[in-house]
XYZ file of N, CA, C and O in Angstrom:
632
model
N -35.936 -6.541 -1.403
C -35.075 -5.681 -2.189
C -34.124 -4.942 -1.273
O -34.367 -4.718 -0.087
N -32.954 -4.556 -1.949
C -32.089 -4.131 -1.006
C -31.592 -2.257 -1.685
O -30.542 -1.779 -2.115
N -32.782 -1.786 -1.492
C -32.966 -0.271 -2.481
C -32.183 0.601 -1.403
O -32.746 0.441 -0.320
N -31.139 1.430 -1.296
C -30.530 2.196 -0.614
C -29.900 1.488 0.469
O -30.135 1.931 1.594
N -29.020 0.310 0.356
C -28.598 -0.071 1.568
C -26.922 -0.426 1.062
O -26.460 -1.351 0.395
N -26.220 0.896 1.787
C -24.970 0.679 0.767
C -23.771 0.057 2.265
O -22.649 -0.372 1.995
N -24.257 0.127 3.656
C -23.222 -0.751 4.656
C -23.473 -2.192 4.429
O -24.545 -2.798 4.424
N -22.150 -2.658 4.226
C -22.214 -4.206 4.706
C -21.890 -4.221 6.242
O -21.061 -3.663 6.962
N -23.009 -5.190 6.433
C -23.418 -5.430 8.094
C -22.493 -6.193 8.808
O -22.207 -6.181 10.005
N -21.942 -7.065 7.584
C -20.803 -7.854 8.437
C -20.925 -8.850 9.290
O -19.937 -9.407 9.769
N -22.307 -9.231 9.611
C -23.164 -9.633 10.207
C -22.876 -9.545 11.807
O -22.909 -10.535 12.539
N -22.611 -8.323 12.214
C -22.551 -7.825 13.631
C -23.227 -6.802 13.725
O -23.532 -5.951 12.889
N -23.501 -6.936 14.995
C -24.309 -5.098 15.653
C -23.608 -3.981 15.013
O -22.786 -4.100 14.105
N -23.873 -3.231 15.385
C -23.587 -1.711 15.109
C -22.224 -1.387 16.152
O -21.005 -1.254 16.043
N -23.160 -1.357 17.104
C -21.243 -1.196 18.428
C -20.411 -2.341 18.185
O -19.382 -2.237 18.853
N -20.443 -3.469 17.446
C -19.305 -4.312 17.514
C -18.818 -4.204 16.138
O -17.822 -4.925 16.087
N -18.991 -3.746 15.173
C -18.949 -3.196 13.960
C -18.087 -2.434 13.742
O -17.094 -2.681 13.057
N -18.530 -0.574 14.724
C -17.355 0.084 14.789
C -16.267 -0.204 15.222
O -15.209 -0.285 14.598
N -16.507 -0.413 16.554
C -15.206 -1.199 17.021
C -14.351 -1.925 16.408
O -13.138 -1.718 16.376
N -15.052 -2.984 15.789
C -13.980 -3.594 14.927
C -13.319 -2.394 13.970
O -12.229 -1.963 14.345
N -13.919 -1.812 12.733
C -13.271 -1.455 12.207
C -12.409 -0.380 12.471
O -11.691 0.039 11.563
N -12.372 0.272 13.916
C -11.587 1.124 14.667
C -11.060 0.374 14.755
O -10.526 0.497 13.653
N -10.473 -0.775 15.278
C -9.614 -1.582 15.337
C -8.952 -1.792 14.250
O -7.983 -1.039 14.154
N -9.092 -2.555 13.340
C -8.247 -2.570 11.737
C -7.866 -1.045 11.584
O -6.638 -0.974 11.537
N -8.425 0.150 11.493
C -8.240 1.223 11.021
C -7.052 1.726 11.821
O -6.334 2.650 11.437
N -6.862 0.955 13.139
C -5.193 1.817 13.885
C -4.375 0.610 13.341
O -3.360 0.937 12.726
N -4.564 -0.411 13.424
C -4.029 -1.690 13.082
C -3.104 -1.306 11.508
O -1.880 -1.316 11.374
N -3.942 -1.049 10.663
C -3.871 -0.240 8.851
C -3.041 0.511 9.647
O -2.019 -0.148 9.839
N -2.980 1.775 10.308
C -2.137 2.863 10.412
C -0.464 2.804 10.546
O 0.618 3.163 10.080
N -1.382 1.822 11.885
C 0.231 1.636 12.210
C 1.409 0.024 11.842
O 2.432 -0.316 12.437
N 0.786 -0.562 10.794
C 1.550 -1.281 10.102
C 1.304 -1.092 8.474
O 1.685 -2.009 7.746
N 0.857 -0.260 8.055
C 0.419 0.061 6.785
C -0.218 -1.242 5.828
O -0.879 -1.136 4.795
N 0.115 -2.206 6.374
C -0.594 -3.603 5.646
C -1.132 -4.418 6.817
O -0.586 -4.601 7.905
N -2.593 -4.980 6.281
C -2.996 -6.277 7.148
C -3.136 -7.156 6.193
O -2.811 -6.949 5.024
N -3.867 -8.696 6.835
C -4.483 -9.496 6.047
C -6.111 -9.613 6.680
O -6.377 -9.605 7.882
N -6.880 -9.697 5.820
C -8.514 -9.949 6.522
C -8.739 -10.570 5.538
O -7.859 -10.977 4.779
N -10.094 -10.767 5.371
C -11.387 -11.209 4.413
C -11.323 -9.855 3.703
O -10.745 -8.804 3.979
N -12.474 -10.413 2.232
C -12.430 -9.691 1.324
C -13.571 -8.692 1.713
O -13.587 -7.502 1.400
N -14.377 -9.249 2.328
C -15.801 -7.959 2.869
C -14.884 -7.414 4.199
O -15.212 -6.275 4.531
N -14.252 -7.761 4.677
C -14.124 -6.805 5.876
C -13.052 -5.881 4.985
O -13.077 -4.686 5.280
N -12.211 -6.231 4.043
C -11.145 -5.502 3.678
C -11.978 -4.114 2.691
O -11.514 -2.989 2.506
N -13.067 -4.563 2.278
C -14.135 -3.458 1.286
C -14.068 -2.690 2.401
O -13.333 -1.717 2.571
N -15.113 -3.305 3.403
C -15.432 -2.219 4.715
C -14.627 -1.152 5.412
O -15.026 -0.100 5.911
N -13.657 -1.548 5.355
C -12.327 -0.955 6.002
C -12.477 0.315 5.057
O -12.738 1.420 5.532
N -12.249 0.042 3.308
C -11.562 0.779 2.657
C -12.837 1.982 3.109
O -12.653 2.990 3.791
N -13.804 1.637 2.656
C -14.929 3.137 3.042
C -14.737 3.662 4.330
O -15.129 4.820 4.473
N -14.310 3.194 5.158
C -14.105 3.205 6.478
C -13.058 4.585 6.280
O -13.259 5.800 6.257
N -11.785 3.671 6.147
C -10.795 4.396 6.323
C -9.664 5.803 5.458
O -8.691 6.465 5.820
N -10.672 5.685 3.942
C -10.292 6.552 3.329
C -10.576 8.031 3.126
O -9.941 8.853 2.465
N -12.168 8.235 4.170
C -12.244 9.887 4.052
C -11.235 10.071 5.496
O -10.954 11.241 5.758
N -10.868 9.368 6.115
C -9.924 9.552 7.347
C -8.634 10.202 7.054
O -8.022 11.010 7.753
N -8.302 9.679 5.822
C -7.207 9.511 5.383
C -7.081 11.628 4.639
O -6.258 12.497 4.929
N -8.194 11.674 3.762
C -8.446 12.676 3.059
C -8.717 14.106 4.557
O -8.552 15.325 4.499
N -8.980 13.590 5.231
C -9.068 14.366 6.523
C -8.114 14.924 7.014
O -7.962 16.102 7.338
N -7.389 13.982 7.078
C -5.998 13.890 7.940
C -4.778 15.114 7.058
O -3.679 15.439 7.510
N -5.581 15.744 5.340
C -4.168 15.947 4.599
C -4.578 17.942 5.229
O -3.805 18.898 5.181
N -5.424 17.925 5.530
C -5.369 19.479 6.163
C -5.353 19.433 7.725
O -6.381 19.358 8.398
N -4.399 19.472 8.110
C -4.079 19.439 9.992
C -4.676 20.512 10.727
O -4.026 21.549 10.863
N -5.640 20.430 11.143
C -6.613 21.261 12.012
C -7.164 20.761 13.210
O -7.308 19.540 13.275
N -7.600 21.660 14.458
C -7.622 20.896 15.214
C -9.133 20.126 15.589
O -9.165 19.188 16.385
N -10.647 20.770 14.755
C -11.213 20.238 14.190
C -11.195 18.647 13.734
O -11.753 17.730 14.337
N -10.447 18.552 12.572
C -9.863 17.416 11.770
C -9.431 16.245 12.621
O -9.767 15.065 12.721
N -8.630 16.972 13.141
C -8.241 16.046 14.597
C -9.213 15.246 15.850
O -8.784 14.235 16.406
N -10.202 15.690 16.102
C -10.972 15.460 16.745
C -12.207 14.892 16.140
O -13.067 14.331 16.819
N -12.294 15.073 14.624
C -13.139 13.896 14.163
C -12.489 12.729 14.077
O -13.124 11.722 14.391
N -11.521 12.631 13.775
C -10.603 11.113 13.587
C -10.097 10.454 14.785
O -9.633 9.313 14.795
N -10.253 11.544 16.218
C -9.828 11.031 17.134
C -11.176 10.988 17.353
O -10.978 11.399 18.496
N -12.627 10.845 17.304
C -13.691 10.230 18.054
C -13.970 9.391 16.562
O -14.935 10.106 16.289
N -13.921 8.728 15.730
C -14.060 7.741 14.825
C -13.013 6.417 15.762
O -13.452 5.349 16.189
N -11.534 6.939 15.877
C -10.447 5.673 15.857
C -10.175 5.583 17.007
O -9.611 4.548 17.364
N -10.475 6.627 18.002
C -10.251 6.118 19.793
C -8.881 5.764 19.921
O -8.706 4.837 20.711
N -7.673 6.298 19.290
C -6.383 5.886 19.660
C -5.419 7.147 18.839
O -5.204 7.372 17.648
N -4.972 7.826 20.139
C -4.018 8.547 20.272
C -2.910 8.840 19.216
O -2.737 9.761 18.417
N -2.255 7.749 19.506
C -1.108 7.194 18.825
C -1.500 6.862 17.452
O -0.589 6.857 16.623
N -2.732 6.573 17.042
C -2.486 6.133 15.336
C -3.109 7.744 14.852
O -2.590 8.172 13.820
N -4.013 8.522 15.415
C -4.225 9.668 14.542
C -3.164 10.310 14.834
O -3.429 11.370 14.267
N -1.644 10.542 15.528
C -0.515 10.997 15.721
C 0.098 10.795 14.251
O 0.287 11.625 13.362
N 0.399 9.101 14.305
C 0.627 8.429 13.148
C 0.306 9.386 11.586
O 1.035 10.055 10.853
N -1.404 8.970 11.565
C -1.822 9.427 10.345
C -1.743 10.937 10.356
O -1.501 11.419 9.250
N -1.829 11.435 10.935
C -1.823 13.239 10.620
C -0.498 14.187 10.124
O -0.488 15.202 9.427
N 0.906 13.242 10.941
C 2.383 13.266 11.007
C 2.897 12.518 9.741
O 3.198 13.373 8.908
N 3.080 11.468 9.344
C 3.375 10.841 8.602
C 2.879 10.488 7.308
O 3.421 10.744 6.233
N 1.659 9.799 7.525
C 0.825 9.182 6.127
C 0.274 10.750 5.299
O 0.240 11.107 4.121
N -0.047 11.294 6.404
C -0.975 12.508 5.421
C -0.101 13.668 4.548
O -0.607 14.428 3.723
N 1.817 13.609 5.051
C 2.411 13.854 4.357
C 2.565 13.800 2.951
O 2.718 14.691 2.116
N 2.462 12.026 2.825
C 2.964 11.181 2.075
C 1.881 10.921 0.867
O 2.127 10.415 -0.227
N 0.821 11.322 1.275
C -0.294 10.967 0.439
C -0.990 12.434 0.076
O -2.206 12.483 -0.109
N -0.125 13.685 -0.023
C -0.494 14.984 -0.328
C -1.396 15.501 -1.108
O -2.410 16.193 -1.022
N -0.230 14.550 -2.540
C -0.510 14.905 -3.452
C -1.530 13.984 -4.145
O -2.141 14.262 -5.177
N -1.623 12.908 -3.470
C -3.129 12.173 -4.334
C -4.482 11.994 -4.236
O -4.915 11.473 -3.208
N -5.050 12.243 -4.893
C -6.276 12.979 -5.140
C -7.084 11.933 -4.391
O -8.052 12.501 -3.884
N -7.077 10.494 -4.088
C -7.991 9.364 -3.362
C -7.163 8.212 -3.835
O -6.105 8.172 -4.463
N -7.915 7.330 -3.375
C -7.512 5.968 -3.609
C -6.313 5.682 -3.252
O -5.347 5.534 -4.000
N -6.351 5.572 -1.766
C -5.312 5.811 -0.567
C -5.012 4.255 -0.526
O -3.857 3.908 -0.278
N -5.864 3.422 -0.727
C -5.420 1.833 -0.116
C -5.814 0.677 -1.302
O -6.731 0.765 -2.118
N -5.156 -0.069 -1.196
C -4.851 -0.768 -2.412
C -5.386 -2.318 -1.587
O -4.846 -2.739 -0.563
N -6.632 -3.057 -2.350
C -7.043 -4.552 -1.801
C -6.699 -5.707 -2.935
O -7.235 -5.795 -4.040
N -5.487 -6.728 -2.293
C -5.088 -7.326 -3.037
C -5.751 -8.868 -2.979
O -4.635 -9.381 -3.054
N -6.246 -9.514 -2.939
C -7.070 -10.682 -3.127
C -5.821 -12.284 -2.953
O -5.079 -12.741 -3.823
N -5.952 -12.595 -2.028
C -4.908 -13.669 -1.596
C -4.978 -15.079 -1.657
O -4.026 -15.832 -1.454
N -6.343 -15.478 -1.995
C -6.920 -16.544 -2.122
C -7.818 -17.467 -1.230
O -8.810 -16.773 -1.007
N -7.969 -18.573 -0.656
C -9.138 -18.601 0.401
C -8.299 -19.062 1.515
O -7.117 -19.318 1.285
N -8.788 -19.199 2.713
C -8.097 -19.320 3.972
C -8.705 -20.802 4.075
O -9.817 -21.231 3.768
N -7.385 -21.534 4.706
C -7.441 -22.903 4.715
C -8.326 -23.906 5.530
O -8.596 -25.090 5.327
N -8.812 -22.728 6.869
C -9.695 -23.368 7.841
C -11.158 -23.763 7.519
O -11.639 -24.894 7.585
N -11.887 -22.392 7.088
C -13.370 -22.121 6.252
C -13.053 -21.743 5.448
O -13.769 -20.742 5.444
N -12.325 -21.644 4.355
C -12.025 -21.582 2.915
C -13.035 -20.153 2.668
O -13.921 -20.093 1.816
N -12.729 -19.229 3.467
C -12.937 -17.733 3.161
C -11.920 -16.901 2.504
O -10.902 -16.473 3.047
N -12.313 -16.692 1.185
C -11.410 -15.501 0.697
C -11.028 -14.670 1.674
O -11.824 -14.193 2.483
N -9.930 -14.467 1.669
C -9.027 -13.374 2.379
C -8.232 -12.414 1.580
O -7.635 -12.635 0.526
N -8.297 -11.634 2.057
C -6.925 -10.190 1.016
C -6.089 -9.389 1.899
O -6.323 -9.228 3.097
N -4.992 -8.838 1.189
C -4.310 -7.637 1.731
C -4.371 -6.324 1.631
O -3.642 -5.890 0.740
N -5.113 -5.337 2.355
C -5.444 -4.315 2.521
C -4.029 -3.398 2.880
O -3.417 -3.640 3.921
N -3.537 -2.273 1.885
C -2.527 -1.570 2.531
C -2.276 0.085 1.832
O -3.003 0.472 0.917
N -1.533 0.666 2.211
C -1.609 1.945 1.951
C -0.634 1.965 0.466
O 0.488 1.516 0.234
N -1.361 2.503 -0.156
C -0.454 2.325 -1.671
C 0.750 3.495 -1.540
O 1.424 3.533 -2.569
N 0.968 3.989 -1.011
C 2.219 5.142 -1.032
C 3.122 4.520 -0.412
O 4.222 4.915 -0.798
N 3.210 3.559 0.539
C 4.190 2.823 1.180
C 4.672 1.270 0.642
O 5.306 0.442 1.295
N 4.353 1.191 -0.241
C 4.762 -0.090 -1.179
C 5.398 -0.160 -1.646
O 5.026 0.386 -2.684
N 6.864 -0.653 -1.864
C 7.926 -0.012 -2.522
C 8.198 -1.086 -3.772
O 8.725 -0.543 -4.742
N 7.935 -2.504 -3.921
C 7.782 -3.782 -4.330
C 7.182 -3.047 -5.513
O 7.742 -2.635 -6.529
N 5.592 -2.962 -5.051
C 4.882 -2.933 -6.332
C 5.051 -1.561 -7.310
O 4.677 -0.419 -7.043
N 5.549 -1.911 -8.195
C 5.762 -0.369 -8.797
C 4.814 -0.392 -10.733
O 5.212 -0.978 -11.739
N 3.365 0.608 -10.539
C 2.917 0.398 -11.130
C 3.068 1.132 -13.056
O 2.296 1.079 -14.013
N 4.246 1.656 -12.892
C 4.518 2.884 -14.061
C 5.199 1.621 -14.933
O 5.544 1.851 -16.092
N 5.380 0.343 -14.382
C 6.811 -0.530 -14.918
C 8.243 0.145 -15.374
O 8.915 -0.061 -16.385
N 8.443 0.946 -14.357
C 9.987 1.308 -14.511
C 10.383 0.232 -14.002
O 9.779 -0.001 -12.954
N 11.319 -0.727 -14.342
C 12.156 -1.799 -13.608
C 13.344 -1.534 -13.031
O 14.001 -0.875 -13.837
N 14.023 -1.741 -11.912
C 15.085 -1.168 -11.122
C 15.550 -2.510 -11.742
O 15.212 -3.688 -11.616
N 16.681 -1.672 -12.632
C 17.612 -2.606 -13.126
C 18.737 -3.922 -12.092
O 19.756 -3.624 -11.468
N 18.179 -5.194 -12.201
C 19.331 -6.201 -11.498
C 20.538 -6.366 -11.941
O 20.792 -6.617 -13.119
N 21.481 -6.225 -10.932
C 22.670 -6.345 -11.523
C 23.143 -7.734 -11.110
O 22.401 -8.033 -10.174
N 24.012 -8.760 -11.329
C 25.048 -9.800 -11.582
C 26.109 -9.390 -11.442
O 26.656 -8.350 -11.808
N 26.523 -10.496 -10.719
C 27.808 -11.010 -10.441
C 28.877 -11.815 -11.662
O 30.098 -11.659 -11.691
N 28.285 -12.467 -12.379
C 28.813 -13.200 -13.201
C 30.182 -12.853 -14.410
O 29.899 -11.959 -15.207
N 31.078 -13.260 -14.514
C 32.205 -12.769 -15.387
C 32.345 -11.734 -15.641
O 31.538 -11.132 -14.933
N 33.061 -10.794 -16.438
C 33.634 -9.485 -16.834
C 32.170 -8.799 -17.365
O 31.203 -9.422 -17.805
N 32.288 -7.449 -17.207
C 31.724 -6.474 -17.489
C 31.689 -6.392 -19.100
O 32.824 -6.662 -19.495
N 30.742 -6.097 -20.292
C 30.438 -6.210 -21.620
C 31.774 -4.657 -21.967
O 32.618 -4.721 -22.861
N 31.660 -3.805 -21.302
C 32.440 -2.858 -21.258
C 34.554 -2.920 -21.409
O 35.362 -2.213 -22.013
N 34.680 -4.060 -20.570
C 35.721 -4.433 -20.547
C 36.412 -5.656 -22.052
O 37.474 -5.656 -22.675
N 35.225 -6.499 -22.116
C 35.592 -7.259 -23.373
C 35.625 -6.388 -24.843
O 36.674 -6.497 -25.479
N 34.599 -5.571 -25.399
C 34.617 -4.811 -26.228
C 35.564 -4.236 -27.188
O 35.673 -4.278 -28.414
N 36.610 -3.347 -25.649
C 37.604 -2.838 -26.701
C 38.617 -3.702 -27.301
O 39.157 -3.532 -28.394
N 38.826 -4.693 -26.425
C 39.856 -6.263 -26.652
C 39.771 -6.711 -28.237
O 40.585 -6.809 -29.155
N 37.925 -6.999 -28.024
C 37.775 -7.343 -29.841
C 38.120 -6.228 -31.015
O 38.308 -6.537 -32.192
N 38.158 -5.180 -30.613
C 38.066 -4.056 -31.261
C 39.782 -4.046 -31.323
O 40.127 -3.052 -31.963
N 40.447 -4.495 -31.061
C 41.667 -4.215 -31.184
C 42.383 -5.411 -31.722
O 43.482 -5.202 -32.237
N 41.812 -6.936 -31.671
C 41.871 -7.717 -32.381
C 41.969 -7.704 -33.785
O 42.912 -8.041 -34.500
N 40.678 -7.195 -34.120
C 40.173 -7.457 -35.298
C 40.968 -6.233 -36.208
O 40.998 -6.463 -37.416
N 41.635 -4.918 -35.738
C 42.699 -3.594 -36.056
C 43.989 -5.017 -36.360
O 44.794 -4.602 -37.194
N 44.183 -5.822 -36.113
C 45.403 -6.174 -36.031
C 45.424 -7.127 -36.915
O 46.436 -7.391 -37.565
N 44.541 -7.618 -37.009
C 44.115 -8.685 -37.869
C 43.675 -7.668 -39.741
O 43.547 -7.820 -40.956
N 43.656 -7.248 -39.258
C 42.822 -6.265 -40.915
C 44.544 -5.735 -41.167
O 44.901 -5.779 -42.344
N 45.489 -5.299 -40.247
C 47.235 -5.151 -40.944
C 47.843 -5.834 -40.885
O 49.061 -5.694 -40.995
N 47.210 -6.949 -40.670
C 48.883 -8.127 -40.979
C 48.379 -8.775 -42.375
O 49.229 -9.448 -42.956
N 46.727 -8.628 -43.174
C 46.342 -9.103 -43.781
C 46.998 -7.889 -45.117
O 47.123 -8.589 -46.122
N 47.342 -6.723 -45.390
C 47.581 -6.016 -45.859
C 49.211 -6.237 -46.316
O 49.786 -5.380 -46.987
């Protein structure tokens, strides 16, 4: 039975474990999207989202837990400066796992793990940013034409 066992093992040690996911977790920072597997991309997300919730009160505390979790300078710079701006106002659910289909070598599901505030593509309210065309005259320009036709046509019939 597997009664209270909520880490996936990943099937590595413990020190090669963190590491890795210190690794993805500056990797995530500082390109806001990867691609992995679908268990390493779960792992990540527990991983990397009380980091994230950490990062939105700048203390120097705060700082020094995320800098002995991620061992890199430059990405808790990153997240404390930038992302934790950006992600102020939302309450969790910092990273978004998109499911990509299986990888061609060992036919392992793989996904895209990325920070949902920096996505500009996916927009989930469906406001659509209207496309505009190139194609012939503007509906604006033909309009009054008919409209002045049909005035001319209604007094010569009179």
């Amino acid at each position: 039975m597997r009664h209270g066992k909520k880490i996936n093992h990943l099937s590595r040690k413990t020190a090669h474990r963190k590491s890795m996911l210190a690794n993805m977790a500056c990797s995530l920072i500082e390109h806001k999207r990867i691609n992995t597997t679908v268990a390493k991309a779960k792992a990540l997300r527990v991983f990397v989202e009380p980091m994230i919730t950490k990062s939105k009160s700048d203390t120097t505390h705060n700082r020094r837990i995320v800098f002995s979790v991620l061992r890199d300078k430059y990405a808790v710079t990153e997240l404390f400066k930038e992302i934790s701006i950006k992600v102020a106002e939302r309450p969790g659910g910092y990273l978004r796992i998109i499911k990509l289909g299986n990888r061609q070598g060992d036919n392992a599901s793989m996904a895209m793990i990325e920070l949902v505030d920096y996505n500009e593509i996916y927009n989930p309210k469906g406001t659509k940013v209207k496309k505009t065309t190139r194609r012939g005259k503007s509906k604006k320009a033909t309009t009054p034409q008919l409209e002045s036709e049909t005035t001319i046509e209604t007094k010569s019939e009179e």
